[in-house]
Coordinates of C-alpha atoms in Angstrom, one line a residue:
M1 CA 33.7 138.7 80.6
T2 CA 37.3 137.8 80.1
D3 CA 39.5 138.3 83.2
L4 CA 41.3 141.4 82.2
V5 CA 42.9 141.7 85.6
L6 CA 44.2 138.6 87.4
T7 CA 45.2 138.2 91.0
H8 CA 47.6 135.6 92.4
R9 CA 48.4 135.2 96.1
D10 CA 51.7 133.9 97.6
G11 CA 51.1 134.2 101.4
P12 CA 51.0 137.8 102.3
I13 CA 52.0 139.0 98.8
A14 CA 49.5 139.6 96.0
T15 CA 50.4 139.9 92.3
V16 CA 47.9 141.9 90.2
V17 CA 48.3 141.2 86.5
L18 CA 47.1 143.4 83.6
N19 CA 45.9 140.6 81.4
R20 CA 45.7 141.7 77.8
P21 CA 49.0 140.5 76.4
E22 CA 47.7 140.4 72.8
K23 CA 47.4 144.2 73.0
L24 CA 50.6 144.6 75.1
N25 CA 48.1 145.2 78.1
A26 CA 46.6 148.3 76.6
M27 CA 44.0 149.5 79.0
S28 CA 40.3 149.4 78.0
K29 CA 37.4 150.9 79.9
P30 CA 36.3 147.5 81.4
M31 CA 39.9 146.8 82.3
W32 CA 40.2 150.0 84.3
R33 CA 36.9 149.1 86.1
Q34 CA 38.2 145.6 86.9
L35 CA 41.5 147.0 88.2
G36 CA 39.7 149.4 90.5
E37 CA 37.4 146.8 91.9
T38 CA 40.4 144.4 92.3
M39 CA 42.4 147.0 94.2
L40 CA 39.5 147.9 96.4
A41 CA 38.9 144.3 97.3
L42 CA 42.6 143.8 98.2
A43 CA 42.6 147.0 100.3
A44 CA 40.1 145.2 102.6
E45 CA 42.4 142.3 103.3
P46 CA 44.2 142.9 106.6
D47 CA 46.7 140.1 106.2
L48 CA 48.1 141.5 102.9
R49 CA 51.6 143.0 103.2
C50 CA 52.6 143.9 99.6
I51 CA 51.2 144.0 96.1
D52 CA 53.2 143.6 92.9
I53 CA 51.5 145.1 89.8
R54 CA 52.6 143.9 86.4
G55 CA 51.6 143.3 82.8
A56 CA 51.0 139.8 81.3
G57 CA 53.3 138.4 78.6
G58 CA 56.6 139.9 79.7
K59 CA 56.8 142.4 76.8
A60 CA 55.0 145.4 78.3
F61 CA 53.7 146.8 81.5
S62 CA 51.1 148.8 79.5
P63 CA 51.3 151.3 76.6
G64 CA 48.3 153.2 78.1
N65 CA 44.7 153.4 76.9
D66 CA 43.5 151.4 73.9
I67 CA 43.1 154.1 71.2
G68 CA 41.1 151.6 69.1
E69 CA 38.1 151.8 71.4
F70 CA 38.0 155.6 71.6
E71 CA 35.6 156.0 68.7
S72 CA 32.9 154.0 70.5
V73 CA 33.6 154.9 74.2
R74 CA 35.7 158.0 74.4
S75 CA 34.9 160.3 71.5
T76 CA 32.8 163.1 73.2
P77 CA 33.2 165.0 76.5
E78 CA 30.3 163.0 78.0
Q79 CA 31.8 159.7 77.0
A80 CA 35.2 160.8 78.3
K81 CA 33.7 161.7 81.7
A82 CA 32.2 158.2 81.9
Y83 CA 35.5 156.7 80.9
G84 CA 37.2 158.8 83.5
D85 CA 34.9 157.5 86.2
D86 CA 36.4 154.0 85.7
L87 CA 39.9 155.3 85.2
Y88 CA 39.9 157.4 88.3
L89 CA 38.4 154.5 90.4
A90 CA 41.5 152.5 89.5
L91 CA 44.0 155.2 90.0
N92 CA 42.5 156.3 93.3
A93 CA 42.4 152.7 94.6
V94 CA 46.1 152.3 93.9
K95 CA 46.9 155.7 95.4
E96 CA 44.9 154.9 98.6
M97 CA 46.1 151.3 99.0
P98 CA 47.1 151.0 102.6
C99 CA 49.8 148.4 102.0
P100 CA 52.9 148.9 99.9
T101 CA 52.8 148.5 96.1
V102 CA 55.5 147.6 93.6
A103 CA 55.3 148.2 89.9
L104 CA 57.1 145.4 88.0
I105 CA 57.8 147.0 84.7
E106 CA 58.9 145.0 81.7
G107 CA 59.0 146.7 78.4
I108 CA 56.8 149.7 77.5
C109 CA 55.3 151.8 80.3
V110 CA 53.6 154.8 78.6
G111 CA 50.6 157.0 78.9
G112 CA 48.0 155.5 81.2
G113 CA 50.5 152.7 82.1
L114 CA 52.9 155.3 83.4
E115 CA 50.1 157.0 85.3
L116 CA 49.4 153.7 87.0
A117 CA 53.0 152.9 87.7
A118 CA 53.6 156.4 89.1
L119 CA 51.1 155.8 91.9
C120 CA 52.9 152.6 93.1
D121 CA 55.3 153.0 96.0
L122 CA 58.3 151.4 94.2
R123 CA 58.9 151.0 90.4
I124 CA 61.4 148.4 89.2
C125 CA 62.1 148.2 85.5
G126 CA 64.4 146.5 83.0
E127 CA 67.2 148.2 81.1
S128 CA 65.2 148.2 77.8
S129 CA 62.0 149.6 79.4
R130 CA 60.5 152.7 77.7
F131 CA 58.6 155.5 79.3
G132 CA 56.7 158.6 78.2
V133 CA 53.3 160.3 77.6
P134 CA 53.1 161.0 73.8
I135 CA 49.4 162.1 73.9
K136 CA 50.1 165.5 72.4
R137 CA 49.9 163.6 69.1
L138 CA 46.3 162.6 69.8
G139 CA 45.1 166.1 70.8
L140 CA 44.4 164.5 74.2
V141 CA 44.9 166.1 77.6
M142 CA 46.0 164.3 80.7
A143 CA 43.4 165.5 83.2
Y144 CA 44.0 166.7 86.8
P145 CA 43.6 163.3 88.6
E146 CA 45.9 161.7 86.0
I147 CA 48.7 164.2 86.3
E148 CA 48.6 164.2 90.1
G149 CA 50.7 161.0 90.6
L150 CA 53.3 162.0 88.0
L151 CA 53.6 165.5 89.4
A152 CA 54.1 164.2 93.0
L153 CA 56.7 161.8 91.8
V154 CA 59.0 164.0 89.6
G155 CA 57.9 167.6 90.1
R156 CA 56.7 170.4 87.9
A157 CA 59.7 170.7 85.5
A158 CA 60.0 167.0 84.6
T159 CA 56.2 166.6 84.4
L160 CA 55.9 169.5 81.9
E161 CA 58.9 168.2 79.9
I162 CA 57.3 164.7 79.7
L163 CA 53.9 166.2 78.6
L164 CA 55.0 169.0 76.4
E165 CA 57.7 167.2 74.4
G166 CA 55.9 163.9 74.3
R167 CA 59.1 161.9 73.9
V168 CA 59.4 158.2 74.7
F169 CA 62.7 157.6 76.6
G170 CA 64.7 154.9 78.1
A171 CA 65.2 153.4 81.6
A172 CA 68.4 155.4 82.3
E173 CA 66.6 158.7 81.8
A174 CA 63.6 157.5 83.7
K175 CA 65.9 156.7 86.7
E176 CA 67.6 160.1 86.3
K177 CA 64.2 161.8 86.4
G178 CA 63.1 159.8 89.5
L179 CA 60.4 158.0 87.6
V180 CA 61.7 154.6 88.6
T181 CA 63.2 153.3 91.8
R182 CA 65.6 150.7 90.3
V183 CA 66.8 149.5 86.9
V184 CA 68.0 145.9 86.5
P185 CA 68.8 143.7 83.6
D186 CA 65.7 142.7 81.6
G187 CA 65.8 139.1 82.7
E188 CA 65.9 140.0 86.3
V189 CA 62.9 142.3 86.7
E190 CA 60.5 139.7 88.0
A191 CA 63.0 138.3 90.4
E192 CA 64.0 141.7 91.8
A193 CA 60.4 143.0 92.1
M194 CA 59.4 139.8 93.9
A195 CA 62.5 140.1 96.2
A196 CA 61.5 143.7 97.0
A197 CA 58.0 142.5 97.9
R198 CA 59.4 139.8 100.1
R199 CA 61.7 142.2 101.9
I200 CA 58.7 144.5 102.5
A201 CA 56.5 141.5 103.7
E202 CA 59.2 140.4 106.1
G203 CA 59.0 143.6 108.0
A204 CA 56.3 144.5 110.6
P205 CA 53.2 145.0 108.4
L206 CA 51.6 147.6 110.6
V207 CA 54.8 149.6 110.4
A208 CA 54.9 149.5 106.6
R209 CA 51.3 150.8 106.5
W210 CA 52.1 153.5 109.0
H211 CA 55.1 154.6 107.1
K212 CA 53.2 154.8 103.9
K213 CA 50.4 156.8 105.6
F214 CA 52.8 159.2 107.2
V215 CA 54.8 159.9 104.0
N216 CA 51.5 160.5 102.1
R217 CA 50.3 162.8 104.9
L218 CA 53.5 164.9 104.9
S219 CA 53.0 165.7 101.2
R220 CA 50.0 167.8 102.2
P221 CA 50.7 171.3 103.5
E222 CA 48.3 171.6 106.5
P223 CA 49.9 171.4 110.0
L224 CA 49.8 168.0 111.7
S225 CA 47.2 167.7 114.5
A226 CA 48.0 166.5 118.0
A227 CA 46.2 163.2 117.2
E228 CA 48.3 162.7 114.1
L229 CA 51.5 163.4 116.1
D230 CA 50.4 160.9 118.8
E231 CA 49.9 158.2 116.1
G232 CA 53.7 158.1 115.7
Y233 CA 53.8 156.4 119.1
A234 CA 51.0 153.9 118.5
C235 CA 53.5 151.2 117.4
Y236 CA 54.7 150.8 121.0
A237 CA 51.4 149.3 121.9
T238 CA 51.6 146.6 119.2
E239 CA 52.5 142.9 119.7
D240 CA 54.8 143.3 116.7
F241 CA 56.9 145.8 118.6
Q242 CA 57.4 143.3 121.4
I243 CA 58.3 140.6 118.9
G244 CA 60.7 142.9 117.1
Y245 CA 62.8 144.3 119.8
R246 CA 63.0 141.0 121.7
S247 CA 64.0 139.2 118.6
F248 CA 66.7 141.8 118.0
L249 CA 68.1 141.3 121.6
E250 CA 67.9 137.5 121.1
K251 CA 69.7 137.8 117.7
K252 CA 67.0 135.9 115.9
P253 CA 64.7 136.8 112.9
P254 CA 61.4 138.3 114.0
V255 CA 58.2 136.6 112.9
F256 CA 55.6 139.4 112.9
K257 CA 51.9 138.9 113.3
G258 CA 50.5 142.2 112.1
R259 CA 48.9 143.1 115.4

């Protein structure tokens, strides 16, 4: 099978590439499966400090699911459920990734592509990037697990606007809605996303994972347990804390070990 999802490592940073540039990285069923398996494998790597997710070719992050394969793999409720198993595997693996993730968005980021980007922790796009969920034209619903990331990111009103109107809109409006973290000139997207990943990777990696875990936990309504509150002090028992505060006092850059 063609490598529909590629992974490159640069020290503690991984770049995951949606690799279907001839289709602007439109997502197929096997592609969702490969993405899910790739993200699950990366989640098990303790030395990983950040992941960039991008589309191949520089023209698109992803326009969403490949409509051309719907007749054969997604034309009945039964087929759609099987398709959803692979789709949700990938989305959940991104959502549950313990280390920070950055969506490097060049060009179009629509439909399933937007669902994927919305689950990343940071989204950096170019000025000409385009966003939206125009599936109303297909008679196609965005199911509960697919809406979840978008709703958490921009709230009820903006989510309904995006779904009900089905407009495709630009980067400035995406930034206004809170869909993207940062908009930069088109030629600087890769450099800025990689710089963001390096800034994340330079910090204490356990702290980054804790912060992500704590922010995700605080989005749930149930009260924090005593054990959860105590976890906020666990960093003081790490070697990285000793490295960090001593480096600060000695006025030198810290070199964290992730333990």
